[in-house]
CSV table of C-alpha atoms in Angstrom, one decimal:
chain,number,residue,atom,x,y,z
A,14,UNK,CA,30.2,1.6,-9.3
A,15,UNK,CA,28.1,-1.3,-10.5
A,16,UNK,CA,28.9,-5.3,-12.2
A,17,UNK,CA,26.6,-6.6,-14.6
A,18,UNK,CA,26.3,-10.5,-14.5
A,19,UNK,CA,25.6,-11.7,-18.0
A,20,UNK,CA,24.4,-15.6,-18.6
A,21,UNK,CA,27.7,-17.0,-20.8
A,22,UNK,CA,26.2,-19.5,-23.0
A,23,UNK,CA,26.8,-23.0,-22.4
A,24,UNK,CA,29.1,-24.7,-24.0
A,25,UNK,CA,29.5,-28.1,-22.7
A,26,UNK,CA,27.6,-30.6,-24.1
A,27,UNK,CA,24.0,-32.8,-22.3
A,28,UNK,CA,25.0,-36.9,-21.5
A,29,UNK,CA,23.7,-38.4,-24.2
A,30,UNK,CA,21.0,-41.2,-23.5
A,31,UNK,CA,22.7,-44.2,-22.5
A,32,UNK,CA,22.1,-46.7,-25.4
A,33,UNK,CA,18.7,-49.4,-23.8
A,34,UNK,CA,19.7,-52.1,-26.5
A,35,UNK,CA,20.5,-55.5,-24.5
A,36,UNK,CA,23.6,-56.8,-25.1
A,37,UNK,CA,23.2,-60.2,-27.3
A,38,UNK,CA,24.9,-62.9,-26.0
A,39,UNK,CA,25.2,-65.9,-26.8
A,40,UNK,CA,22.9,-67.5,-23.9
A,41,UNK,CA,20.4,-65.3,-24.5
A,42,UNK,CA,20.7,-66.1,-28.8
A,43,UNK,CA,19.8,-69.4,-27.2
A,44,UNK,CA,17.4,-68.9,-25.3
A,45,UNK,CA,15.7,-66.7,-27.8
A,46,UNK,CA,16.2,-68.9,-30.7
A,47,UNK,CA,14.4,-71.9,-28.5
A,48,UNK,CA,11.5,-70.7,-27.3
A,49,UNK,CA,10.1,-68.9,-29.9
A,50,UNK,CA,11.1,-72.5,-32.1
A,51,UNK,CA,9.2,-74.1,-28.9
A,52,UNK,CA,6.3,-71.5,-29.1
A,53,UNK,CA,6.1,-72.0,-32.9
A,54,UNK,CA,5.9,-75.8,-31.9
A,55,UNK,CA,3.3,-75.1,-29.2
A,56,UNK,CA,0.9,-73.0,-31.8
A,57,UNK,CA,1.5,-75.5,-34.9
A,58,UNK,CA,0.1,-78.0,-33.3
A,59,UNK,CA,-2.3,-75.9,-31.6
A,60,UNK,CA,-4.3,-74.6,-34.5
A,61,UNK,CA,-3.4,-77.4,-37.3
A,62,UNK,CA,-6.1,-79.5,-36.4
A,63,UNK,CA,-8.6,-77.0,-35.7
A,64,UNK,CA,-8.0,-75.8,-39.5
A,65,UNK,CA,-7.8,-79.3,-40.9
A,66,UNK,CA,-11.1,-80.2,-39.6
A,67,UNK,CA,-12.2,-76.7,-41.4
A,68,UNK,CA,-10.3,-77.9,-44.4
A,69,UNK,CA,-12.1,-81.5,-44.5
A,70,UNK,CA,-15.9,-79.6,-43.7
A,71,UNK,CA,-15.4,-77.5,-46.9
A,72,UNK,CA,-14.1,-80.8,-48.8
A,73,UNK,CA,-16.4,-82.4,-51.2
A,74,UNK,CA,-17.4,-86.0,-49.5
A,75,UNK,CA,-16.1,-88.6,-51.1
A,76,UNK,CA,-12.9,-86.6,-52.2
A,77,UNK,CA,-12.6,-86.9,-48.1
A,78,UNK,CA,-12.4,-90.6,-48.0
A,79,UNK,CA,-9.6,-90.4,-50.1
A,80,UNK,CA,-7.1,-88.5,-46.9
A,81,UNK,CA,-4.8,-86.5,-47.2
A,82,UNK,CA,-6.7,-83.6,-46.3
A,83,UNK,CA,-3.7,-80.0,-45.4
A,84,UNK,CA,-5.4,-76.9,-44.4
A,85,UNK,CA,-6.7,-76.2,-47.4
A,86,UNK,CA,-9.8,-78.4,-48.8
A,87,UNK,CA,-8.7,-80.3,-52.0
A,88,UNK,CA,-12.6,-79.7,-53.5
A,89,UNK,CA,-14.3,-77.1,-52.3
A,90,UNK,CA,-17.4,-77.9,-51.8
A,91,UNK,CA,-20.9,-77.4,-49.1
A,92,UNK,CA,-22.5,-80.9,-49.8
A,93,UNK,CA,-21.6,-81.5,-45.6
A,94,UNK,CA,-23.0,-77.9,-44.4
A,95,UNK,CA,-26.1,-78.5,-46.5
A,96,UNK,CA,-26.9,-81.7,-45.3
A,97,UNK,CA,-26.9,-79.9,-41.4
A,98,UNK,CA,-28.9,-77.1,-42.4
A,99,UNK,CA,-31.3,-78.8,-44.6
A,100,UNK,CA,-32.8,-80.3,-40.9
A,101,UNK,CA,-35.9,-79.4,-40.3
A,102,UNK,CA,-35.2,-79.6,-36.7
A,103,UNK,CA,-32.2,-77.7,-36.5
A,104,UNK,CA,-33.3,-74.5,-36.3
A,105,UNK,CA,-35.7,-75.3,-33.2
A,106,UNK,CA,-33.0,-77.3,-31.4
A,107,UNK,CA,-30.1,-74.3,-31.9
A,108,UNK,CA,-33.3,-71.7,-30.5
A,109,UNK,CA,-32.8,-74.3,-27.7
A,110,UNK,CA,-29.7,-74.6,-27.0
A,111,UNK,CA,-28.9,-71.0,-26.9
A,112,UNK,CA,-32.0,-70.6,-24.2
A,113,UNK,CA,-30.9,-73.4,-22.1
A,114,UNK,CA,-27.0,-72.2,-21.6
A,115,UNK,CA,-28.4,-68.4,-20.8
A,116,UNK,CA,-30.7,-69.6,-18.9
A,117,UNK,CA,-27.7,-73.0,-17.4
A,118,UNK,CA,-24.9,-69.6,-16.7
A,119,UNK,CA,-27.8,-67.0,-14.6
A,120,UNK,CA,-28.4,-69.1,-12.4
A,121,UNK,CA,-25.3,-71.1,-11.4
A,122,UNK,CA,-24.0,-68.0,-10.5
A,123,UNK,CA,-26.6,-66.5,-9.5
A,124,UNK,CA,-26.6,-69.7,-6.5
A,125,UNK,CA,-23.7,-70.9,-6.4
A,126,UNK,CA,-21.9,-66.7,-6.1
A,127,UNK,CA,-24.7,-66.5,-3.1
A,128,UNK,CA,-23.6,-70.3,-1.2
A,129,UNK,CA,-20.7,-69.2,-1.5
A,130,UNK,CA,-20.5,-65.8,0.3
A,131,UNK,CA,-22.6,-67.3,2.8
A,132,UNK,CA,-19.4,-69.9,3.6
A,133,UNK,CA,-17.2,-67.0,3.1
A,134,UNK,CA,-18.3,-65.0,6.3
A,135,UNK,CA,-16.7,-66.3,9.6
A,136,UNK,CA,-19.6,-66.0,11.5
A,137,UNK,CA,-21.4,-68.4,9.6
A,138,UNK,CA,-21.1,-71.3,12.1
A,139,UNK,CA,-22.5,-73.8,9.5
A,140,UNK,CA,-20.0,-72.6,7.0
A,141,UNK,CA,-17.3,-75.9,7.6
A,142,UNK,CA,-20.4,-78.3,7.6
A,143,UNK,CA,-21.9,-76.8,4.5
A,144,UNK,CA,-18.4,-77.0,2.8
A,145,UNK,CA,-17.7,-80.1,3.3
A,146,UNK,CA,-21.1,-82.0,2.6
A,147,UNK,CA,-20.9,-80.2,-1.1
A,148,UNK,CA,-16.5,-81.4,-1.5
A,149,UNK,CA,-17.4,-84.3,-0.9
A,150,UNK,CA,-20.0,-84.1,-3.9
A,151,UNK,CA,-16.7,-83.7,-5.9
A,152,UNK,CA,-15.3,-87.5,-4.6
A,153,UNK,CA,-19.0,-89.5,-4.5
A,154,UNK,CA,-21.6,-89.5,-7.1
A,155,UNK,CA,-24.8,-92.3,-6.8
A,156,UNK,CA,-24.2,-92.5,-10.9
A,157,UNK,CA,-26.5,-92.4,-13.7
A,158,UNK,CA,-29.7,-94.7,-13.2
A,159,UNK,CA,-30.0,-92.9,-9.6
A,160,UNK,CA,-29.7,-88.9,-10.5
A,161,UNK,CA,-32.0,-90.4,-13.5
A,162,UNK,CA,-34.3,-91.7,-10.6
A,163,UNK,CA,-34.6,-88.7,-8.8
A,164,UNK,CA,-35.1,-86.6,-12.2
A,165,UNK,CA,-38.2,-88.8,-12.5
A,166,UNK,CA,-39.9,-88.6,-9.0
A,167,UNK,CA,-39.2,-85.0,-9.7
A,168,UNK,CA,-41.6,-84.3,-11.7
A,169,UNK,CA,-39.0,-82.7,-14.5
A,170,UNK,CA,-39.0,-85.1,-17.1
A,171,UNK,CA,-39.6,-84.1,-20.1
A,172,UNK,CA,-39.9,-80.3,-19.0
A,173,UNK,CA,-36.9,-77.7,-19.5
A,174,UNK,CA,-37.2,-77.5,-16.2
A,175,UNK,CA,-35.0,-80.7,-16.6
A,176,UNK,CA,-32.1,-79.1,-18.6
A,177,UNK,CA,-31.6,-76.1,-15.3
A,178,UNK,CA,-32.3,-77.6,-12.0
A,179,UNK,CA,-29.8,-80.3,-11.7
A,180,UNK,CA,-26.9,-77.5,-12.4
A,181,UNK,CA,-27.4,-74.3,-9.7
A,182,UNK,CA,-25.4,-75.2,-7.5
A,183,UNK,CA,-21.6,-76.4,-8.9
A,184,UNK,CA,-19.4,-78.4,-5.9
A,185,UNK,CA,-15.7,-76.9,-7.7
A,186,UNK,CA,-16.9,-73.2,-8.7
A,187,UNK,CA,-17.9,-72.5,-5.1
A,188,UNK,CA,-15.1,-73.8,-3.3
A,189,UNK,CA,-13.0,-71.3,-6.5
A,190,UNK,CA,-16.6,-68.3,-5.5
A,191,UNK,CA,-16.1,-68.5,-1.8
A,192,UNK,CA,-11.8,-68.9,-2.5
A,193,UNK,CA,-12.1,-65.4,-4.1
A,194,UNK,CA,-14.3,-64.1,-1.5
A,195,UNK,CA,-12.6,-64.0,1.2
A,196,UNK,CA,-9.4,-62.7,-0.1
A,197,UNK,CA,-11.5,-59.8,-0.6
A,198,UNK,CA,-9.8,-57.5,2.9
A,199,UNK,CA,-12.7,-57.1,5.2
A,200,UNK,CA,-12.8,-53.1,6.2
A,201,UNK,CA,-14.8,-53.5,2.0
A,202,UNK,CA,-17.3,-55.4,4.1
A,203,UNK,CA,-17.7,-53.2,7.2
A,204,UNK,CA,-17.5,-49.8,5.0
A,205,UNK,CA,-21.1,-51.5,3.1
A,206,UNK,CA,-22.7,-52.2,6.1
A,207,UNK,CA,-21.8,-49.2,8.8
A,208,UNK,CA,-23.7,-47.5,5.3
A,209,UNK,CA,-26.0,-49.4,6.4
A,210,UNK,CA,-26.3,-52.3,4.1
A,211,UNK,CA,-27.7,-55.7,4.5
A,212,UNK,CA,-26.2,-59.3,3.4
A,213,UNK,CA,-27.7,-59.2,0.6
A,214,UNK,CA,-27.2,-56.0,-0.9
A,215,UNK,CA,-23.7,-56.3,0.6
A,216,UNK,CA,-23.4,-59.5,-1.9
A,217,UNK,CA,-24.7,-57.6,-4.9
A,218,UNK,CA,-23.8,-54.6,-5.1
A,219,UNK,CA,-19.9,-55.2,-3.5
A,220,UNK,CA,-19.2,-57.8,-3.4
A,221,UNK,CA,-20.3,-59.2,-7.1
A,222,UNK,CA,-19.0,-56.4,-8.9
A,223,UNK,CA,-15.2,-57.6,-7.2
A,224,UNK,CA,-15.8,-60.8,-8.3
A,225,UNK,CA,-16.0,-60.3,-12.0
A,226,UNK,CA,-12.8,-62.0,-12.9
A,227,UNK,CA,-13.9,-65.2,-11.4
A,228,UNK,CA,-17.0,-64.8,-12.3
A,229,UNK,CA,-16.3,-64.6,-15.7
A,230,UNK,CA,-14.2,-67.8,-17.0
A,231,UNK,CA,-16.7,-70.0,-14.1
A,232,UNK,CA,-19.8,-68.6,-16.7
A,233,UNK,CA,-17.2,-69.5,-19.3
A,234,UNK,CA,-16.7,-73.2,-18.6
A,235,UNK,CA,-20.6,-73.4,-17.6
A,236,UNK,CA,-21.7,-72.3,-20.2
A,237,UNK,CA,-19.1,-74.9,-23.0
A,238,UNK,CA,-19.8,-77.7,-20.6
A,239,UNK,CA,-24.0,-76.5,-21.3
A,240,UNK,CA,-24.0,-75.6,-24.9
A,241,UNK,CA,-21.5,-78.9,-25.7
A,242,UNK,CA,-23.8,-81.7,-23.5
A,243,UNK,CA,-26.5,-83.3,-25.3
A,244,UNK,CA,-26.8,-86.6,-22.8
A,245,UNK,CA,-29.1,-85.6,-20.1
A,246,UNK,CA,-31.6,-84.5,-23.5
A,247,UNK,CA,-31.1,-88.2,-23.9
A,248,UNK,CA,-31.9,-89.3,-20.4
A,249,UNK,CA,-34.6,-87.2,-20.0
A,250,UNK,CA,-36.3,-84.4,-22.9
A,251,UNK,CA,-35.8,-87.3,-25.0
A,252,UNK,CA,-39.6,-87.6,-25.5
A,253,UNK,CA,-41.0,-84.5,-26.2
A,254,UNK,CA,-39.4,-83.0,-29.4
A,255,UNK,CA,-39.6,-79.2,-28.9
A,256,UNK,CA,-37.5,-79.4,-26.1
A,257,UNK,CA,-34.1,-81.0,-28.4
A,258,UNK,CA,-31.0,-79.3,-28.1
A,259,UNK,CA,-28.4,-78.6,-30.8
A,260,UNK,CA,-26.1,-81.3,-30.2
A,261,UNK,CA,-28.5,-83.8,-29.4
A,262,UNK,CA,-30.0,-83.4,-33.1
A,263,UNK,CA,-26.6,-83.4,-35.0
A,264,UNK,CA,-25.1,-86.4,-32.9
A,265,UNK,CA,-28.4,-88.4,-34.6
A,266,UNK,CA,-28.0,-86.7,-37.8
A,267,UNK,CA,-23.7,-87.9,-36.8
A,268,UNK,CA,-25.0,-91.8,-36.1
A,269,UNK,CA,-27.1,-92.0,-38.6
A,270,UNK,CA,-25.0,-91.5,-41.1
A,271,UNK,CA,-22.5,-93.8,-39.5
A,272,UNK,CA,-25.1,-97.1,-39.3
A,273,UNK,CA,-25.6,-96.4,-42.2
A,274,UNK,CA,-22.4,-96.5,-43.8
A,275,UNK,CA,-21.7,-99.3,-41.5
A,276,UNK,CA,-25.4,-101.1,-43.5
A,277,UNK,CA,-24.1,-99.7,-47.1
A,278,UNK,CA,-22.0,-102.7,-47.3
A,279,UNK,CA,-18.3,-99.9,-46.7
A,280,UNK,CA,-15.8,-98.5,-43.6
A,281,UNK,CA,-18.7,-95.5,-41.8
A,282,UNK,CA,-15.9,-92.2,-42.0
A,283,UNK,CA,-13.5,-94.1,-44.4
A,284,UNK,CA,-15.5,-95.1,-47.8
A,285,UNK,CA,-18.8,-95.3,-47.0
A,286,UNK,CA,-21.3,-92.9,-48.3
A,287,UNK,CA,-24.5,-92.0,-46.6
A,288,UNK,CA,-27.7,-89.9,-48.3
A,289,UNK,CA,-29.2,-87.2,-46.8
A,290,UNK,CA,-31.4,-83.9,-47.7
A,291,UNK,CA,-30.9,-85.4,-51.5
A,292,UNK,CA,-27.5,-84.5,-51.2
A,293,UNK,CA,-24.3,-88.1,-50.9
A,294,UNK,CA,-21.6,-87.3,-48.6
A,295,UNK,CA,-19.2,-89.2,-46.3
A,296,UNK,CA,-19.3,-89.3,-42.5
A,297,UNK,CA,-16.2,-88.3,-41.6
A,298,UNK,CA,-16.4,-85.5,-43.7
A,299,UNK,CA,-20.0,-84.8,-41.9
A,300,UNK,CA,-18.0,-85.0,-38.2
A,301,UNK,CA,-15.8,-82.3,-39.4
A,302,UNK,CA,-18.8,-79.5,-40.3
A,303,UNK,CA,-21.0,-81.2,-37.2
A,304,UNK,CA,-18.0,-80.3,-34.6
A,305,UNK,CA,-17.6,-76.8,-37.0
A,306,UNK,CA,-21.6,-76.3,-36.8
A,307,UNK,CA,-21.5,-76.4,-33.1
A,308,UNK,CA,-18.4,-74.6,-32.1
A,309,UNK,CA,-18.6,-71.8,-33.6
A,310,UNK,CA,-21.8,-70.3,-31.7
A,311,UNK,CA,-19.7,-70.7,-28.5
A,312,UNK,CA,-16.6,-68.8,-30.2
A,313,UNK,CA,-18.3,-65.7,-30.1
A,314,UNK,CA,-18.3,-65.2,-26.2
A,315,UNK,CA,-15.0,-65.4,-26.0
A,316,UNK,CA,-13.8,-61.8,-27.5
A,317,UNK,CA,-16.5,-60.3,-24.8
A,318,UNK,CA,-15.0,-62.8,-21.7
A,319,UNK,CA,-11.7,-61.6,-23.1
A,320,UNK,CA,-11.4,-58.1,-21.2
A,321,UNK,CA,-12.9,-60.0,-17.2
A,322,UNK,CA,-9.4,-62.3,-17.3
A,323,UNK,CA,-6.7,-60.4,-15.9
A,324,UNK,CA,-6.9,-59.3,-11.5
A,325,UNK,CA,-5.9,-56.7,-9.7
A,326,UNK,CA,-10.0,-55.0,-9.1
A,327,UNK,CA,-9.1,-54.8,-5.9
A,328,UNK,CA,-6.4,-52.6,-6.3
A,329,UNK,CA,-7.3,-49.4,-5.5
A,330,UNK,CA,-11.3,-51.0,-4.1
A,331,UNK,CA,-8.8,-49.9,0.9
A,332,UNK,CA,-7.7,-46.4,0.5
A,333,UNK,CA,-4.4,-47.1,3.0
């Protein structure tokens, strides 16, 4: 006699999934409340000055001297921006600032990373004394006058080279890149050499791609510093109008407005009026507009570099 096995339906119920909700204890409620309140307060403290500057820049100049403007213009006006953009030299200066920033960033990253790679190699016998020389430059500076005399003796006055030649190597950026390159596993370098790659090819095709996060951060810092600089134009290239930068032209406009306010008998930035380009404004409103005009272009760089502000690109580069 053969017996037939019949599968019986399952009468039991599958165990319920445990709830992933966390219990809101008194300690957790207090911590969450305090943490959220602190972050909100910190955000307000950081965002409010930016919104206030933007509101003052779009406010009527005569009304702005009364004060009390929050994050929204009280009397909307474009007078301040009309004064700024009516400058005959602002567009040429803007182009020069963009060209200067691009050249400074490219040359600084290229030469600084190349030297950092050489100093990160253990087989380079002069890495310690050269590193020490660059570290000393971070603590000791010759001063403004010797730097000016050096640029003059090199024949760089009133030339575009005065912008990028003094910034080829940055000691602080050099230390950062050298430290990051020393953390790269030696197996990566050895595998490139086994495949026949020389030092230059190893640096360019192997090391540089692995240093993207550090290069992005350093490039951003160099770009912001170069974009905001106006003293180099004043010292080295003030004799040539075509070499003038945006920051230098805006600085001259602000200085002229402040002087006009003082000469008019009022208090500069409070009640003095300044006539420029057929428009009447005040130094405090003009200063806000200049701040916005100078800051907006560099803000567009952040979204393109944000994706590189991550770590972990070394994961998977070496097989176990």
